[in-house]
mmCIF file with all atom_site columns, C-alpha atoms in Angstrom:
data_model
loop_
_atom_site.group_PDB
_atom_site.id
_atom_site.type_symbol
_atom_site.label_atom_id
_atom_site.label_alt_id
_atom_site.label_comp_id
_atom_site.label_asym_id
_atom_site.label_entity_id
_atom_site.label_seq_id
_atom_site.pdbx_PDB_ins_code
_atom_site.Cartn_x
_atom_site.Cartn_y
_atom_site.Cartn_z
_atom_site.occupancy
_atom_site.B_iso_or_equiv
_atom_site.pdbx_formal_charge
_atom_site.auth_seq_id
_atom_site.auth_comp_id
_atom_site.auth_asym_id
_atom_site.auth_atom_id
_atom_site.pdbx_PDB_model_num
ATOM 1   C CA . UNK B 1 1   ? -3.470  7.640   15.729  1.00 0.00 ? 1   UNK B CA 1
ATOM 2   C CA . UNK B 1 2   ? -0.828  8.358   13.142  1.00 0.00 ? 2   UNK B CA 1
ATOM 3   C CA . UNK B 1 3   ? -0.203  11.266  10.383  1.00 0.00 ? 3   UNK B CA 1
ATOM 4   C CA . UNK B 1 4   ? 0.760   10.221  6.889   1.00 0.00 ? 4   UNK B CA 1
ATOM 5   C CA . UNK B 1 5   ? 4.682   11.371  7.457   1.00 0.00 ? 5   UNK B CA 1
ATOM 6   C CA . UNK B 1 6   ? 4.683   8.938   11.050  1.00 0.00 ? 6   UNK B CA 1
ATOM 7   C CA . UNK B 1 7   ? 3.166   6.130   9.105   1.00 0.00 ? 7   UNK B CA 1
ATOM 8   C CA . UNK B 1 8   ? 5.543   6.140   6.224   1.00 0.00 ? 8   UNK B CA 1
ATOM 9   C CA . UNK B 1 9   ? 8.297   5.988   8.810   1.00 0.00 ? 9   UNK B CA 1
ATOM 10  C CA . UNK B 1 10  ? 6.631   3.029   10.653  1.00 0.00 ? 10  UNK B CA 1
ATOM 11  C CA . UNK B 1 11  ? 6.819   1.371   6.519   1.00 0.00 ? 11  UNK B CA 1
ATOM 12  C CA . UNK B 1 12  ? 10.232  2.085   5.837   1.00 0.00 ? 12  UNK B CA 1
ATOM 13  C CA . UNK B 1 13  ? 11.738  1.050   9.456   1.00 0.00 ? 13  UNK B CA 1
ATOM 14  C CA . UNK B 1 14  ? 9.412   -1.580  9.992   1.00 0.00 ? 14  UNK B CA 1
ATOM 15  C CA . UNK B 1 15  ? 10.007  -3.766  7.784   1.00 0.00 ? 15  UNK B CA 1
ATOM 16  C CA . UNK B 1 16  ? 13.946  -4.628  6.789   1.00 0.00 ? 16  UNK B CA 1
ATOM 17  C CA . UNK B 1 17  ? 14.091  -4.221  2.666   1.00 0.00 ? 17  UNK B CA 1
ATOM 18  C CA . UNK B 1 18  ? 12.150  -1.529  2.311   1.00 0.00 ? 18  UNK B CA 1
ATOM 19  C CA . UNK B 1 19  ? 12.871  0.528   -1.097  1.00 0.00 ? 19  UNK B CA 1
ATOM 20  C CA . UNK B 1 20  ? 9.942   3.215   -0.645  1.00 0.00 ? 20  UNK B CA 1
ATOM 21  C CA . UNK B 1 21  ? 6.290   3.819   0.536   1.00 0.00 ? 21  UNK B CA 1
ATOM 22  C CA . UNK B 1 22  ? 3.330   5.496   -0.630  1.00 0.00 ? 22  UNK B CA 1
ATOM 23  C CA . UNK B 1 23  ? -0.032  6.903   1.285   1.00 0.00 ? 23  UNK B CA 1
ATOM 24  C CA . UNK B 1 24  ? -1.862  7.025   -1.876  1.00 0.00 ? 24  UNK B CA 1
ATOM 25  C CA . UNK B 1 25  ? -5.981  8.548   -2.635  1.00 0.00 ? 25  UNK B CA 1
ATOM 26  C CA . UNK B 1 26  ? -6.578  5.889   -5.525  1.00 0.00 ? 26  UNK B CA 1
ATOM 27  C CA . UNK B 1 27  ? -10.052 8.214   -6.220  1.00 0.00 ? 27  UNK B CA 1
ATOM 28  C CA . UNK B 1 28  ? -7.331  10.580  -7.307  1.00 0.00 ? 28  UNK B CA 1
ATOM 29  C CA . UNK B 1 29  ? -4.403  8.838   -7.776  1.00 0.00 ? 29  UNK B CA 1
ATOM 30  C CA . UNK B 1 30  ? -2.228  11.190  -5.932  1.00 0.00 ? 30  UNK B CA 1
ATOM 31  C CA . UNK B 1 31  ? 0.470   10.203  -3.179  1.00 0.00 ? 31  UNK B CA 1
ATOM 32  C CA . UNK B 1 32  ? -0.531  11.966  0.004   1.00 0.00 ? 32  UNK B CA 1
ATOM 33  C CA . UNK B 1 33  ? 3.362   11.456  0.972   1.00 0.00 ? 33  UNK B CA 1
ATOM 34  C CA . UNK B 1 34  ? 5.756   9.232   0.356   1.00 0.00 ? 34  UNK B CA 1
ATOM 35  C CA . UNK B 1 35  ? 9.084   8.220   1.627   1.00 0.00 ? 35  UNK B CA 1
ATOM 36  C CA . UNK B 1 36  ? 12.307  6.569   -0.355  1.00 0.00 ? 36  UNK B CA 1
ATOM 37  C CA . UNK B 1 37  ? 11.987  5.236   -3.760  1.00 0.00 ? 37  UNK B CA 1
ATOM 38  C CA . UNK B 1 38  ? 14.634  6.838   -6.050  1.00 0.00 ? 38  UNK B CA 1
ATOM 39  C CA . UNK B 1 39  ? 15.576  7.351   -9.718  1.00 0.00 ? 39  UNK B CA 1
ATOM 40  C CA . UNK B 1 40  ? 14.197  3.638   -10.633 1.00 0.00 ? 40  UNK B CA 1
ATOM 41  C CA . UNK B 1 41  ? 11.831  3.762   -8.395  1.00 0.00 ? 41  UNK B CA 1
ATOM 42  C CA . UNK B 1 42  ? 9.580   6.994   -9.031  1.00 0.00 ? 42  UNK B CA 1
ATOM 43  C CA . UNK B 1 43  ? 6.612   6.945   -6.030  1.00 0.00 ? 43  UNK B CA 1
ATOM 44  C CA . UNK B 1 44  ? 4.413   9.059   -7.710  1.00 0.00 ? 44  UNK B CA 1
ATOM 45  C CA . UNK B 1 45  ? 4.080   7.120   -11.043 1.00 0.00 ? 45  UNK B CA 1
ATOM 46  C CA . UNK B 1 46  ? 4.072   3.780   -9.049  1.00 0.00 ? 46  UNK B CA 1
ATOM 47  C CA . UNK B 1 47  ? 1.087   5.831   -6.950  1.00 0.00 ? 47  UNK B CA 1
ATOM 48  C CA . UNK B 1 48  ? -0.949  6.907   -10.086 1.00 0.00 ? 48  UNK B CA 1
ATOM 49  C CA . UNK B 1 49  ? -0.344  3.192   -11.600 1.00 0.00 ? 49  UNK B CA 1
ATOM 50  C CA . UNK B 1 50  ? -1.183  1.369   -8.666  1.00 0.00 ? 50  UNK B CA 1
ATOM 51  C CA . UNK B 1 51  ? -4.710  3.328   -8.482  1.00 0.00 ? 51  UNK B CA 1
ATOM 52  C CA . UNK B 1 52  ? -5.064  2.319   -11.934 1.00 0.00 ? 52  UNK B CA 1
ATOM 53  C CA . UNK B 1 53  ? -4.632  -1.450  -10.364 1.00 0.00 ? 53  UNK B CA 1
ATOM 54  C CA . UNK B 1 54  ? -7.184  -1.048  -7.388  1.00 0.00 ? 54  UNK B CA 1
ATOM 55  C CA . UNK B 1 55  ? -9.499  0.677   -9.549  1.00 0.00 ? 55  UNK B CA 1
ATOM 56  C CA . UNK B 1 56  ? -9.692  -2.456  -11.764 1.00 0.00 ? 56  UNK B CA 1
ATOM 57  C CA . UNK B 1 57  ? -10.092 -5.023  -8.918  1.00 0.00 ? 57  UNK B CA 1
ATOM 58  C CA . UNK B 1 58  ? -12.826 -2.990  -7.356  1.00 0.00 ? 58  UNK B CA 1
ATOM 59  C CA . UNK B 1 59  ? -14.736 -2.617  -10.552 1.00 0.00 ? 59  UNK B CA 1
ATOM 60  C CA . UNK B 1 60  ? -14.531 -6.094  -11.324 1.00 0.00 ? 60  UNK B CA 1
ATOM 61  C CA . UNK B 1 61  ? -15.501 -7.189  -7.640  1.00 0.00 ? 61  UNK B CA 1
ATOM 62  C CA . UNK B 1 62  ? -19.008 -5.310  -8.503  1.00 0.00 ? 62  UNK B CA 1
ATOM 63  C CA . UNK B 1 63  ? -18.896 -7.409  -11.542 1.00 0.00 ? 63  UNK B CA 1
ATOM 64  C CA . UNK B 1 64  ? -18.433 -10.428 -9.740  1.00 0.00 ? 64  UNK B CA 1
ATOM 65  C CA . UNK B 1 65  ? -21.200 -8.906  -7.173  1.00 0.00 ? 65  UNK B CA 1
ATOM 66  C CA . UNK B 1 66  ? -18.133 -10.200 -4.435  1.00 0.00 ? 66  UNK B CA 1
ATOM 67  C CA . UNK B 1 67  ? -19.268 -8.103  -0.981  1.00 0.00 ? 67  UNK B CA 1
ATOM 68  C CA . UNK B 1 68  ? -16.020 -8.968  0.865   1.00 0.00 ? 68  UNK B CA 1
ATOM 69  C CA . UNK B 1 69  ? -13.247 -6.223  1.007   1.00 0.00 ? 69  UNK B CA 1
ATOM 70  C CA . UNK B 1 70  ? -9.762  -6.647  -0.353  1.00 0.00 ? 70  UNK B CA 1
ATOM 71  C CA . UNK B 1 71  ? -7.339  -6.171  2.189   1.00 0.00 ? 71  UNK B CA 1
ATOM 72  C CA . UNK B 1 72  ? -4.236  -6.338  0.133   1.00 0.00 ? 72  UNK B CA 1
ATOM 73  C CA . UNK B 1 73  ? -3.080  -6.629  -3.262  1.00 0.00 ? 73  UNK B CA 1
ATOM 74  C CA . UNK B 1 74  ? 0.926   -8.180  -4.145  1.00 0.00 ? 74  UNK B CA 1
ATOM 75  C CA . UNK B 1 75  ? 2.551   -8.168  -7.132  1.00 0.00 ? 75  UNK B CA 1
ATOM 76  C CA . UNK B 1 76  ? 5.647   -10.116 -7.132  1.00 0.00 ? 76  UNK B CA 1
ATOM 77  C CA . UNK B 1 77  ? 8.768   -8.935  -9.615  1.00 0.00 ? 77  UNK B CA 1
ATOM 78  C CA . UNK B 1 78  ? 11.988  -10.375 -10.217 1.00 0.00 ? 78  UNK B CA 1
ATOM 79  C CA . UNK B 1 79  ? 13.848  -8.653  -7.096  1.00 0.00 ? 79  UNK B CA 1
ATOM 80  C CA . UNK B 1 80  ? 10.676  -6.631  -6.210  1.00 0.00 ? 80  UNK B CA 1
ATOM 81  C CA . UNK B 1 81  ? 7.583   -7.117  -3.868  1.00 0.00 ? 81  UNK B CA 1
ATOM 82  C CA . UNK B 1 82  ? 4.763   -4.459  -4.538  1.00 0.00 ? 82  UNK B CA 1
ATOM 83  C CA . UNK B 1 83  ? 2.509   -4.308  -1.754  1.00 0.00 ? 83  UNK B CA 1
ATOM 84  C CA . UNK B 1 84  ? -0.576  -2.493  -1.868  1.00 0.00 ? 84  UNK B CA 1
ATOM 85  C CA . UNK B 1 85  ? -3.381  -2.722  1.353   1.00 0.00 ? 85  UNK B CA 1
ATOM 86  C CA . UNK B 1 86  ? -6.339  -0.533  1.223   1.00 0.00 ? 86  UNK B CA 1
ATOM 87  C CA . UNK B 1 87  ? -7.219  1.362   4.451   1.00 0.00 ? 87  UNK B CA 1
ATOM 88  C CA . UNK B 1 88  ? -10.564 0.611   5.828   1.00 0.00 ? 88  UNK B CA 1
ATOM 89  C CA . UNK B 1 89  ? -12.993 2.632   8.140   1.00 0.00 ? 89  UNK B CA 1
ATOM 90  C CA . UNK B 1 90  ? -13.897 5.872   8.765   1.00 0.00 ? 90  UNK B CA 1
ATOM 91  C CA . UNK B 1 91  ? -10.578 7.701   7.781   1.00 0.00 ? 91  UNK B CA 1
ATOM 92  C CA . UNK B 1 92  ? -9.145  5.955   5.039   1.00 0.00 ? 92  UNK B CA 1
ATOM 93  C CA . UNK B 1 93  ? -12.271 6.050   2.128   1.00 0.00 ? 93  UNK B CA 1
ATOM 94  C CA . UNK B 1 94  ? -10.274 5.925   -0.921  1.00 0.00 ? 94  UNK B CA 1
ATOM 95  C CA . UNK B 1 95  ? -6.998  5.599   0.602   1.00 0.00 ? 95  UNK B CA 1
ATOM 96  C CA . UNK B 1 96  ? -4.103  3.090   0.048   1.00 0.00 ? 96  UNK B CA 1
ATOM 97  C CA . UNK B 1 97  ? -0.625  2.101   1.630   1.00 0.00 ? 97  UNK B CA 1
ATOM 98  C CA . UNK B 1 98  ? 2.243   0.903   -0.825  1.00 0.00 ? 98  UNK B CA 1
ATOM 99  C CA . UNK B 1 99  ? 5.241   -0.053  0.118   1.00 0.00 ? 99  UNK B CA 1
ATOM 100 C CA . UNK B 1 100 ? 8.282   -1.516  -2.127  1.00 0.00 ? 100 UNK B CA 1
ATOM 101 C CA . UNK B 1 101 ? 10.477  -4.109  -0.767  1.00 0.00 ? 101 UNK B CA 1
ATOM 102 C CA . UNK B 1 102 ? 13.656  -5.898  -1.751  1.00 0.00 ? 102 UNK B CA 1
ATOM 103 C CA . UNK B 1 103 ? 12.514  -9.501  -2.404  1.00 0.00 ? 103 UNK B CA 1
ATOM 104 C CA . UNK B 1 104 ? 16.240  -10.743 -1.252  1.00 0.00 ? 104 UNK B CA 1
ATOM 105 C CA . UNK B 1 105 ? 16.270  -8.866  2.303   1.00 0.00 ? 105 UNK B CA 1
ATOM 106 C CA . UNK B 1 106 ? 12.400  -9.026  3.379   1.00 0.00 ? 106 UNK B CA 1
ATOM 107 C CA . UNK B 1 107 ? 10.035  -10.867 4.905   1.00 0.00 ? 107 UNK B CA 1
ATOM 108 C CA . UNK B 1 108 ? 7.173   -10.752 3.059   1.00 0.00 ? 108 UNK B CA 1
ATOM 109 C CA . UNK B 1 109 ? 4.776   -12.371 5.901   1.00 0.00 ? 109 UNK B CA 1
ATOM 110 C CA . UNK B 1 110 ? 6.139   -9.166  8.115   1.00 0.00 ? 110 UNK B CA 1
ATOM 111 C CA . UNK B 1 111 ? 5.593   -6.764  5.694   1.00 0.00 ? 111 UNK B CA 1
ATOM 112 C CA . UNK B 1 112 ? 2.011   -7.520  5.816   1.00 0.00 ? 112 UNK B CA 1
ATOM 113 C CA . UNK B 1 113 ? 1.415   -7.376  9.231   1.00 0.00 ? 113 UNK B CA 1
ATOM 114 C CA . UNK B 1 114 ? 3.361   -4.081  9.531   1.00 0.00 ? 114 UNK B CA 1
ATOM 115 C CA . UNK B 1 115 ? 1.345   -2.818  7.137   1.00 0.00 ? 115 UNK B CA 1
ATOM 116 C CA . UNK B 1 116 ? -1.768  -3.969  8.610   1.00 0.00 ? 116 UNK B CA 1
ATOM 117 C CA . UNK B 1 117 ? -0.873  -2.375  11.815  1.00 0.00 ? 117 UNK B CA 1
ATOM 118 C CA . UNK B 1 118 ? 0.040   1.256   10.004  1.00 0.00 ? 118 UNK B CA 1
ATOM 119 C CA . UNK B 1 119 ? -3.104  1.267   8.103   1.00 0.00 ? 119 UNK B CA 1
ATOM 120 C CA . UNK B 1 120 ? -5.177  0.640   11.797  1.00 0.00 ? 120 UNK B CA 1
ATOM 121 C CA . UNK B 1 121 ? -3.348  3.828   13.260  1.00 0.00 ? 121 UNK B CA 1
ATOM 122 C CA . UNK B 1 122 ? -3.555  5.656   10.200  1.00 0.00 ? 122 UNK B CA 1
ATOM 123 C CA . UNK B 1 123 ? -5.376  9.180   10.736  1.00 0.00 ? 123 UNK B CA 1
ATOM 124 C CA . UNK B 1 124 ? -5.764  11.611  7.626   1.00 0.00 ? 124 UNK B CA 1
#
């Protein structure tokens, strides 16, 4: 099992173009931890907007009455992936990675699985 500061290592080395990640508590919208990001790239607004964005997709899941779980959300940007996966059983309830990459220098296909992986060693 991993802490929050070894899994946002494992984001940022893991996968080449990463810009910054996020272990974010979308019932509060507060990042846990992050690591990287910068002056355009502010982690803990991206954190708090992001839980805005899973908040949504859950509610309207209910709507829907859809009983499958979402395992990961992208939104794609002009030069930017935004990658959000939602960590599942017993230690991640309300818990999210996020992890900004450089559209030119990843692999986006990676980037998922590495972020799979994180969120199944994950221990908070």
């Amino acid at each position: 099992m991993a802490s929050v500061d070894v899994s946002l290592k494992e984001m940022m080395t893991g996968v080449e173009g990463a810009l910054g990640a996020a272990v974010v508590d979308y019932t509060s919208g507060m990042a846990l931890g992050t690591l990287g990001g910068g002056k355009d790239l502010d982690l803990a607004i991206a954190a708090a907007g992001n839980t805005d964005v899973i908040r949504a997709k859950v509610r309207t899941m209910e709507q829907l009455g859809l009983k499958s779980e979402i395992q990961d959300v992208l939104i794609t940007l002009g030069d930017q992936y935004h990658l959000i996966r939602l960590v599942t059983g017993r230690n991640g309830n309300g818990l999210f990675l996020y992890l900004v990459l450089d559209k030119s220098r990843s692999n986006l296909a990676m980037a998922r699985h590495q972020l799979k992986r994180v969120e199944e060693q994950l221990e908070v």
